[in-house]
Amino acid sequence: MSDYTKILLEESEMPTRWYNVVPDLPTPPPPQLHPGTLQPATAEDFEAMFPKALIAQEMSQERYIDIPEEVLDVYRLWRPSPLFRARRLERLLGTPAKIFYKYEGVSPAGSHKPNTAVPQVWYNAQEGIKKLTTETGAGQWGSSLAFACAQFGLECEVWQVAASYRAKPHRRTMMEIWGGKVHPSPSDLTEFGRSLLAKDPDHPGSLGIAISEAVSEALEDKDTRYALGSVLNHVLLHQTIIGEEALLQLAKVGETPDLLVGCTGGGSNFGGLAFPFLREKLAGKINPVIRCVEPTACPTLTKGQYRYDFGDTAGLTPLMKMHTLGHSFIPEPIHAGGLRYHGMAPLVSHIYDLGLVEAIAIPQTECFAAALQFARSEGIVPAPEPTHALAATIREALACKESGEEKVILTALCGHGHLDLASYDKYMSGEMEDLDLSDEVIAAAMASVPNLA
Ligand SMILES: *Cc1c(COP(=O)(O)O)cnc(C)c1O
């Protein structure tokens, strides 16, 4: 296989287990806390929000969890996903580095999100739940959940961040095609939403606010639960199918990565790619550098603090120890809507705190410049979020050109950008700006974070 472009797996080679990184970590991640008692949260504390099977996965110490047959069956609509060798991009850059990207845009919703939407809906269906509520930013998660609900016959109600609801009407159409019901957030359907609209009828919303609205609706009905598209342990668990497949695919061509790069919004596509490789690294079999990439306008890992904070703006969720910019932080409306979150997956924060991974922040114009280089060489138009990983990949490939190193770089192209073309227009017409974040704005939002260790 010397001249391959993409490395494919047979359906029969698809991994049948998800990987839980927790038992392999040198120290256990700090527990989530009940917001009232500040004691470690128990399974019962989550039961109004999530089905029991997902709570068990959230707290699991098992290294591997079998993927249910019905879930594998839906996965087979687009999985195994292809791993590409970016030979055309390598040529364009003139780099001796070997660049590989795992492409998750082949799913029905066009991103990695269905990898967790499908099992989340299935486990809810098993426990007799009739309806799921959720939030969405750019609409990737809402459309993935609507697709998954259509597969198993559940209702789906989505609170979409108002700024995206107005700017990205086509994602709303996708959610509606799959039978989802979509509201702009803040909405007049919840008390919290009404309180925000009273202050500002044109409130742009945020992911934290939309989570508060979706959670409060789920808490009111015994047959309704809430689904989260990132951040939580069980979400990252479901995404590990990405890294497990990539390990098999790289083995087919006899390569081991020197560097892994992924974009981090809530940390799920990054964790999904990186955790199986981290397992091999912790076992001493490989030794790649693992790098998170975030936007300079929402620099959670690079400028946030590692503290207990809420996952939502109203403070309804358990307290999670994570890198945070403060749950009241409202990021600038950058084009990578999926990276506009104040917090980070507690598992990603923990391994970052342990020094097992590194993090950098990149401004959006550099990311879109990288996206054009990628699209013009490799052909695929990337979603705005993974352009951050591509920009970091290109930085590294150009450094290899200087040094002559033949590094093997692996990244996740976690979605396509076919519904984000307005953002490309903005960039190509020269109207896109880099939004730098002042330390004062971060300090103001951090002031609302509970004072715990
Ligand atoms: C949601 C989303 C993200 C951000 O979420 P993570 O949990 O950090 O992966 C990134 N890219 C795409 C395409 C998304 O849809």
Coordinates of C-alpha atoms and ligand atoms in Angstrom, one line a residue:
M1 CA 0.0 0.0 0.0
S2 CA 2.5 2.7 -1.0
D3 CA 0.2 4.9 -3.0
Y4 CA -3.1 4.8 -1.1
T5 CA -5.2 7.9 -0.5
K6 CA -7.9 6.6 1.8
I7 CA -7.7 3.7 4.2
L8 CA -11.0 1.9 4.7
L9 CA -12.3 -0.8 7.0
E10 CA -14.8 -3.4 6.2
E11 CA -18.1 -3.2 8.1
S12 CA -17.1 -6.5 9.8
E13 CA -13.9 -4.8 11.0
M14 CA -15.8 -2.0 12.9
P15 CA -15.0 -1.9 16.6
T16 CA -17.8 -3.3 18.7
R17 CA -16.8 -1.8 22.1
W18 CA -16.3 1.8 23.3
Y19 CA -13.2 2.6 25.4
N20 CA -13.5 4.2 28.8
V21 CA -10.2 6.0 29.6
V22 CA -11.0 6.4 33.3
P23 CA -9.5 3.2 34.7
D24 CA -6.3 3.8 32.8
L25 CA -5.6 7.3 34.1
P26 CA -2.8 7.7 36.7
T27 CA -5.2 9.5 39.1
P28 CA -9.0 9.4 39.0
P29 CA -10.9 12.4 37.8
P30 CA -12.6 14.5 40.5
P31 CA -16.2 13.6 41.1
Q32 CA -19.1 15.8 40.0
L33 CA -20.8 17.5 42.9
H34 CA -24.5 18.0 43.8
P35 CA -25.2 21.7 43.5
G36 CA -27.1 21.9 46.8
T37 CA -25.1 19.7 49.2
L38 CA -21.7 20.0 47.4
Q39 CA -21.3 16.3 48.1
P40 CA -20.2 13.9 45.3
A41 CA -23.3 13.4 43.0
T42 CA -25.0 10.0 43.2
A43 CA -26.6 8.2 40.4
E44 CA -30.1 9.2 41.8
D45 CA -29.1 12.9 41.5
F46 CA -29.1 12.5 37.7
E47 CA -32.2 10.3 37.2
A48 CA -34.6 13.2 36.4
M49 CA -32.2 14.2 33.6
F50 CA -30.7 11.0 32.1
P51 CA -31.7 7.3 31.7
K52 CA -30.1 4.9 34.2
A53 CA -27.9 3.2 31.6
L54 CA -26.2 6.4 30.6
I55 CA -25.7 7.4 34.2
A56 CA -24.0 4.1 34.8
Q57 CA -21.7 4.8 31.8
E58 CA -21.1 8.3 33.2
M59 CA -19.7 6.8 36.4
S60 CA -18.3 3.6 34.9
Q61 CA -14.9 2.1 35.9
E62 CA -15.1 -0.6 33.2
R63 CA -12.4 -0.3 30.5
Y64 CA -14.6 -1.4 27.7
I65 CA -18.4 -1.2 27.1
D66 CA -20.1 -3.3 24.4
I67 CA -21.9 -1.3 21.7
P68 CA -25.5 -2.5 21.5
E69 CA -26.4 -4.4 18.3
E70 CA -29.2 -1.9 17.4
V71 CA -26.7 0.9 17.7
L72 CA -24.1 -0.8 15.6
D73 CA -26.8 -1.4 13.0
V74 CA -27.4 2.4 12.7
Y75 CA -23.6 3.1 12.8
R76 CA -23.3 1.0 9.7
L77 CA -25.2 3.6 7.7
W78 CA -21.9 5.6 7.6
R79 CA -19.3 3.7 9.7
P80 CA -16.5 2.7 9.5
S81 CA -15.6 6.3 8.5
P82 CA -12.6 6.8 6.1
L83 CA -9.1 7.8 7.1
F84 CA -7.4 9.9 4.5
R85 CA -3.8 10.5 3.8
A86 CA -3.7 14.2 2.8
R87 CA -1.2 13.8 0.0
R88 CA -2.4 16.8 -1.9
L89 CA -2.2 19.1 1.1
E90 CA 1.3 17.7 1.8
R91 CA 2.3 18.6 -1.7
L92 CA 0.8 22.1 -1.5
L93 CA 2.7 22.8 1.7
G94 CA 5.9 21.1 0.4
T95 CA 6.2 19.3 3.8
P96 CA 7.9 16.0 4.5
A97 CA 5.3 15.4 7.2
K98 CA 2.7 12.7 6.6
I99 CA -0.8 14.1 7.3
F100 CA -3.7 11.8 8.1
Y101 CA -7.3 12.9 8.8
K102 CA -10.2 10.9 10.1
Y103 CA -13.3 12.2 8.3
E104 CA -16.6 12.2 10.3
G105 CA -18.5 14.4 7.8
V106 CA -19.8 11.2 6.1
S107 CA -22.5 10.8 8.8
P108 CA -26.1 11.8 7.9
A109 CA -25.9 15.0 9.9
G110 CA -22.4 15.8 8.6
S111 CA -20.4 15.5 11.8
H112 CA -19.2 13.2 14.6
K113 CA -22.3 14.0 16.7
P114 CA -24.4 11.1 15.6
N115 CA -21.8 8.7 17.2
T116 CA -23.3 9.7 20.6
A117 CA -26.8 10.8 19.5
V118 CA -27.7 7.3 18.3
P119 CA -26.8 5.4 21.6
Q120 CA -28.2 8.2 23.8
V121 CA -31.6 7.9 22.1
W122 CA -31.4 4.1 22.1
Y123 CA -30.8 3.9 25.8
N124 CA -33.6 6.4 26.5
A125 CA -36.0 4.3 24.3
Q126 CA -35.0 1.2 26.3
E127 CA -36.2 2.8 29.5
G128 CA -39.5 4.0 28.0
I129 CA -38.7 7.6 27.6
K130 CA -40.9 9.3 25.0
K131 CA -39.2 12.7 24.4
L132 CA -35.7 14.2 24.5
T133 CA -34.9 17.9 24.9
T134 CA -31.6 19.5 24.1
E135 CA -29.7 22.6 23.2
T136 CA -27.8 23.3 20.0
G137 CA -25.4 26.0 18.8
A138 CA -24.8 26.0 15.1
G139 CA -27.3 23.1 14.8
Q140 CA -24.9 20.1 14.5
W141 CA -26.0 18.5 17.7
G142 CA -29.7 19.3 17.3
S143 CA -29.8 17.8 13.9
S144 CA -27.9 14.7 15.0
L145 CA -30.3 14.1 17.9
A146 CA -33.3 14.7 15.6
F147 CA -31.9 12.1 13.2
A148 CA -31.3 9.6 16.0
C149 CA -34.8 10.2 17.5
A150 CA -36.3 9.5 14.1
Q151 CA -34.5 6.2 14.0
F152 CA -36.0 5.0 17.3
G153 CA -39.4 6.9 17.3
L154 CA -38.8 9.5 20.0
E155 CA -39.9 13.1 20.0
C156 CA -37.1 15.7 19.9
E157 CA -37.3 19.3 21.1
V158 CA -34.3 21.6 20.5
W159 CA -33.4 25.0 22.0
Q160 CA -31.1 26.6 19.4
V161 CA -28.9 29.6 20.4
A162 CA -30.8 32.6 19.0
A163 CA -27.9 34.1 17.1
S164 CA -27.5 30.8 15.2
Y165 CA -31.2 30.3 14.8
R166 CA -31.3 33.5 12.9
A167 CA -28.0 33.1 11.0
K168 CA -28.3 29.4 10.1
P169 CA -31.9 28.7 9.0
H170 CA -30.9 25.6 7.0
R171 CA -29.8 23.6 10.1
R172 CA -33.3 24.3 11.6
T173 CA -34.8 22.9 8.4
M174 CA -32.6 19.7 8.8
M175 CA -33.9 19.3 12.3
E176 CA -37.4 19.7 11.1
I177 CA -36.9 17.2 8.2
W178 CA -36.0 14.6 10.8
G179 CA -39.1 15.5 12.9
G180 CA -37.5 17.8 15.5
K181 CA -39.2 20.8 17.0
V182 CA -36.9 23.9 17.2
H183 CA -37.1 27.0 19.4
P184 CA -34.8 30.0 19.5
S185 CA -33.1 30.4 22.9
P186 CA -33.7 32.4 25.0
S187 CA -37.4 31.4 24.5
D188 CA -40.7 32.4 26.1
L189 CA -41.3 28.8 27.0
T190 CA -39.2 28.7 30.2
E191 CA -39.0 31.1 33.2
F192 CA -35.3 31.6 32.7
G193 CA -35.8 32.4 29.0
R194 CA -38.6 34.9 29.7
S195 CA -36.4 36.6 32.4
L196 CA -33.6 37.1 29.8
L197 CA -36.0 38.3 27.0
A198 CA -37.5 40.8 29.4
K199 CA -34.1 42.4 29.7
D200 CA -33.2 42.1 26.0
P201 CA -35.8 41.0 23.4
D202 CA -32.9 40.5 20.9
H203 CA -30.8 38.5 23.2
P204 CA -28.3 36.5 21.1
G205 CA -28.4 33.5 23.5
S206 CA -25.5 31.1 24.4
L207 CA -25.0 27.4 24.7
G208 CA -25.1 27.7 28.5
I209 CA -28.5 29.4 28.4
A210 CA -30.0 26.9 25.9
I211 CA -28.8 24.1 28.1
S212 CA -30.7 25.7 31.1
E213 CA -33.9 25.9 29.0
A214 CA -33.7 22.3 27.7
V215 CA -32.8 20.9 31.2
S216 CA -35.7 22.8 32.9
E217 CA -38.2 21.4 30.4
A218 CA -37.0 17.9 30.8
L219 CA -37.2 18.1 34.6
E220 CA -40.9 19.0 34.3
D221 CA -42.1 15.8 32.6
K222 CA -41.5 12.2 33.8
D223 CA -41.4 10.8 30.3
T224 CA -38.9 13.4 29.0
R225 CA -35.1 13.4 29.5
Y226 CA -32.4 15.7 28.5
A227 CA -29.5 14.8 26.1
L228 CA -26.1 16.6 26.0
G229 CA -24.0 16.5 22.9
S230 CA -20.5 16.9 24.4
V231 CA -18.7 17.4 27.8
L232 CA -20.0 14.4 29.7
N233 CA -18.0 11.2 30.2
H234 CA -20.6 9.0 28.4
V235 CA -20.5 11.3 25.4
L236 CA -16.7 11.1 25.1
L237 CA -17.0 7.3 25.6
H238 CA -19.3 7.0 22.6
Q239 CA -17.0 9.0 20.5
T240 CA -14.0 6.7 21.1
I241 CA -15.2 4.6 18.1
I242 CA -13.4 7.3 16.0
G243 CA -10.0 6.7 17.6
E244 CA -10.5 2.9 17.8
E245 CA -11.1 2.8 14.0
A246 CA -8.2 5.2 13.3
L247 CA -5.8 2.9 15.3
L248 CA -6.8 0.0 13.1
Q249 CA -6.6 2.1 9.9
L250 CA -3.1 3.4 10.7
A251 CA -2.0 -0.1 11.6
K252 CA -3.0 -1.2 8.1
V253 CA -0.5 1.1 6.5
G254 CA 2.1 0.6 9.2
E255 CA 2.2 4.1 10.6
T256 CA 2.2 5.5 14.2
P257 CA 1.4 9.1 14.9
D258 CA 4.0 11.5 16.3
L259 CA 1.3 14.2 16.8
L260 CA -2.5 14.1 17.3
V261 CA -4.4 17.3 17.0
G262 CA -8.1 18.0 17.5
C263 CA -10.4 21.0 18.0
T264 CA -12.0 21.3 21.4
G265 CA -15.4 22.9 22.0
G266 CA -16.7 20.6 24.8
G267 CA -14.0 18.0 24.0
S268 CA -15.9 15.2 22.5
N269 CA -14.4 14.8 19.0
F270 CA -11.0 15.4 20.5
G271 CA -11.5 12.8 23.3
G272 CA -13.0 10.4 20.8
L273 CA -10.0 10.5 18.6
A274 CA -7.3 10.9 21.3
F275 CA -8.3 8.5 24.2
P276 CA -7.6 5.2 22.4
F277 CA -4.2 6.6 21.4
L278 CA -3.7 7.8 25.0
R279 CA -4.3 4.3 26.2
E280 CA -1.5 3.0 23.9
K281 CA 0.7 5.9 25.1
L282 CA 0.1 5.2 28.8
A283 CA 0.9 1.5 28.0
G284 CA 4.2 2.7 26.6
K285 CA 3.5 1.4 23.1
I286 CA 3.6 4.8 21.3
N287 CA 4.6 8.3 22.3
P288 CA 2.6 10.9 20.3
V289 CA 2.3 14.5 21.4
I290 CA -1.5 15.1 21.9
R291 CA -2.7 18.7 21.3
C292 CA -6.0 20.4 21.8
V293 CA -6.8 23.5 19.6
E294 CA -9.4 26.1 20.7
P295 CA -10.4 29.6 19.4
T296 CA -8.7 32.6 20.8
A297 CA -12.2 34.1 21.3
C298 CA -13.2 31.2 23.7
P299 CA -9.8 30.0 25.2
T300 CA -11.2 27.6 27.8
L301 CA -8.1 25.5 28.4
T302 CA -5.4 28.1 27.7
K303 CA -7.0 31.0 29.7
G304 CA -9.7 29.5 31.9
Q305 CA -9.2 28.2 35.4
Y306 CA -9.5 24.6 36.6
R307 CA -12.4 25.0 39.0
Y308 CA -15.8 23.5 39.9
D309 CA -18.4 25.3 37.8
F310 CA -21.8 24.7 36.4
G311 CA -22.3 23.3 32.9
D312 CA -25.2 25.8 32.2
T313 CA -25.9 29.5 32.8
A314 CA -28.8 29.1 35.2
G315 CA -26.8 26.7 37.5
L316 CA -29.1 23.6 37.1
T317 CA -26.5 21.0 36.4
P318 CA -24.2 19.3 38.8
L319 CA -20.9 21.1 39.5
M320 CA -18.1 19.7 37.4
K321 CA -14.4 20.3 37.9
M322 CA -13.2 21.6 34.5
H323 CA -11.4 24.4 32.8
T324 CA -13.9 27.2 32.7
L325 CA -14.2 30.9 31.6
G326 CA -17.2 31.1 34.0
H327 CA -20.8 29.9 33.4
S328 CA -22.0 33.4 32.8
F329 CA -19.4 33.9 30.0
I330 CA -20.9 34.7 26.6
P331 CA -18.4 34.2 23.9
E332 CA -18.2 36.5 20.9
P333 CA -20.3 35.1 17.9
I334 CA -17.3 33.5 16.1
H335 CA -18.1 31.3 13.2
A336 CA -17.1 28.1 14.9
G337 CA -20.4 27.9 16.9
G338 CA -19.6 24.5 18.2
L339 CA -16.5 25.9 20.0
R340 CA -18.4 28.6 21.9
Y341 CA -18.7 26.9 25.2
H342 CA -17.5 28.3 28.6
G343 CA -16.4 25.0 29.9
M344 CA -14.6 21.8 28.9
A345 CA -15.1 18.0 29.3
P346 CA -14.0 17.2 32.8
L347 CA -12.0 14.2 31.4
V348 CA -10.1 16.5 28.9
S349 CA -9.5 19.1 31.7
H350 CA -8.2 16.3 34.0
I351 CA -5.7 14.9 31.5
Y352 CA -4.7 18.5 30.6
D353 CA -4.1 19.2 34.2
L354 CA -2.0 16.0 34.5
G355 CA 0.1 17.2 31.6
L356 CA -0.9 14.3 29.3
V357 CA -2.0 16.6 26.6
E358 CA -1.2 20.2 25.6
A359 CA -3.4 23.1 24.3
I360 CA -3.1 26.1 22.0
A361 CA -5.5 28.8 20.8
I362 CA -5.7 30.0 17.2
P363 CA -7.6 33.1 15.8
Q364 CA -10.4 32.4 13.3
T365 CA -8.9 34.1 10.2
E366 CA -5.8 31.8 10.4
C367 CA -8.3 28.9 10.6
F368 CA -10.3 29.9 7.5
A369 CA -7.0 30.5 5.6
A370 CA -6.1 26.9 6.5
A371 CA -9.6 25.8 5.4
L372 CA -9.2 27.2 2.0
Q373 CA -5.8 25.5 1.5
F374 CA -7.4 22.3 2.6
A375 CA -10.5 22.6 0.4
R376 CA -8.4 23.6 -2.6
S377 CA -6.1 20.6 -2.2
E378 CA -8.1 17.8 -0.6
G379 CA -11.5 18.9 -1.9
I380 CA -13.6 18.7 1.3
V381 CA -15.0 22.0 2.7
P382 CA -14.5 21.7 6.4
A383 CA -16.9 22.8 9.1
P384 CA -15.6 26.0 10.9
E385 CA -14.7 24.0 14.1
P386 CA -12.2 21.5 12.7
T387 CA -10.5 24.4 10.7
H388 CA -8.8 25.0 14.1
A389 CA -7.3 21.5 14.0
L390 CA -6.3 22.0 10.4
A391 CA -4.6 25.3 11.1
A392 CA -2.6 23.6 13.9
T393 CA -1.8 20.8 11.5
I394 CA -0.5 23.2 8.9
R395 CA 1.6 25.1 11.4
E396 CA 3.2 21.8 12.4
A397 CA 3.6 20.6 8.8
L398 CA 5.4 23.9 7.9
A399 CA 7.7 23.5 11.0
C400 CA 8.6 20.0 9.6
K401 CA 9.4 21.7 6.3
E402 CA 11.9 23.9 8.1
S403 CA 13.4 21.1 10.2
G404 CA 13.1 18.3 7.6
E405 CA 11.3 16.1 10.1
E406 CA 9.0 13.4 8.6
K407 CA 6.4 13.6 11.4
V408 CA 3.2 11.6 11.2
I409 CA 0.3 13.9 12.1
L410 CA -3.2 12.7 12.7
T411 CA -6.2 15.0 13.0
A412 CA -10.0 14.7 13.1
L413 CA -11.9 16.4 10.3
C414 CA -15.0 16.1 12.5
G415 CA -17.5 17.7 10.1
H416 CA -18.1 19.3 6.7
G417 CA -19.1 22.9 6.2
H418 CA -21.8 22.7 3.6
L419 CA -24.2 24.6 5.9
D420 CA -21.6 27.1 6.9
L421 CA -20.9 28.7 3.6
A422 CA -22.0 32.1 4.8
S423 CA -19.0 32.0 7.1
Y424 CA -16.7 31.3 4.1
D425 CA -18.3 34.2 2.3
K426 CA -17.5 36.5 5.2
Y427 CA -13.9 35.3 5.2
M428 CA -13.4 35.5 1.4
S429 CA -14.9 39.0 1.2
G430 CA -12.4 40.2 3.9
E431 CA -15.1 40.9 6.5
M432 CA -14.1 38.4 9.1
E433 CA -12.3 39.8 12.2
D434 CA -10.3 38.2 14.9
L435 CA -12.0 38.8 18.2
D436 CA -9.5 38.9 21.0
L437 CA -10.7 38.5 24.5
S438 CA -9.6 40.9 27.3
D439 CA -8.6 39.6 30.7
E440 CA -11.2 41.9 32.2
V441 CA -14.0 40.1 30.4
I442 CA -12.8 36.7 31.7
A443 CA -12.3 38.1 35.2
A444 CA -15.9 39.4 35.3
A445 CA -17.3 36.0 34.2
M446 CA -15.0 34.1 36.7
A447 CA -16.5 36.2 39.5
S448 CA -19.7 34.2 39.2
V449 CA -18.0 30.8 39.6
P450 CA -18.6 29.1 43.0
N451 CA -15.7 29.3 45.4
L452 CA -14.7 25.7 45.7
A453 CA -11.3 24.2 45.3
Ligands
LIG1 C1 -20.2 20.2 18.1 C2 -19.0 20.2 17.2 C3 -17.8 20.5 17.7 C4 -17.5 20.8 19.1 O1 -17.8 19.8 20.0 P1 -16.7 18.8 20.6 O2 -17.4 18.2 21.7 O3 -15.5 19.7 21.1 O4 -16.3 17.9 19.6 C5 -16.7 20.5 16.8 N1 -16.9 20.2 15.5 C6 -18.1 20.0 15.0 C7 -18.2 19.7 13.5 C8 -19.2 19.9 15.8 O5 -20.4 19.7 15.3

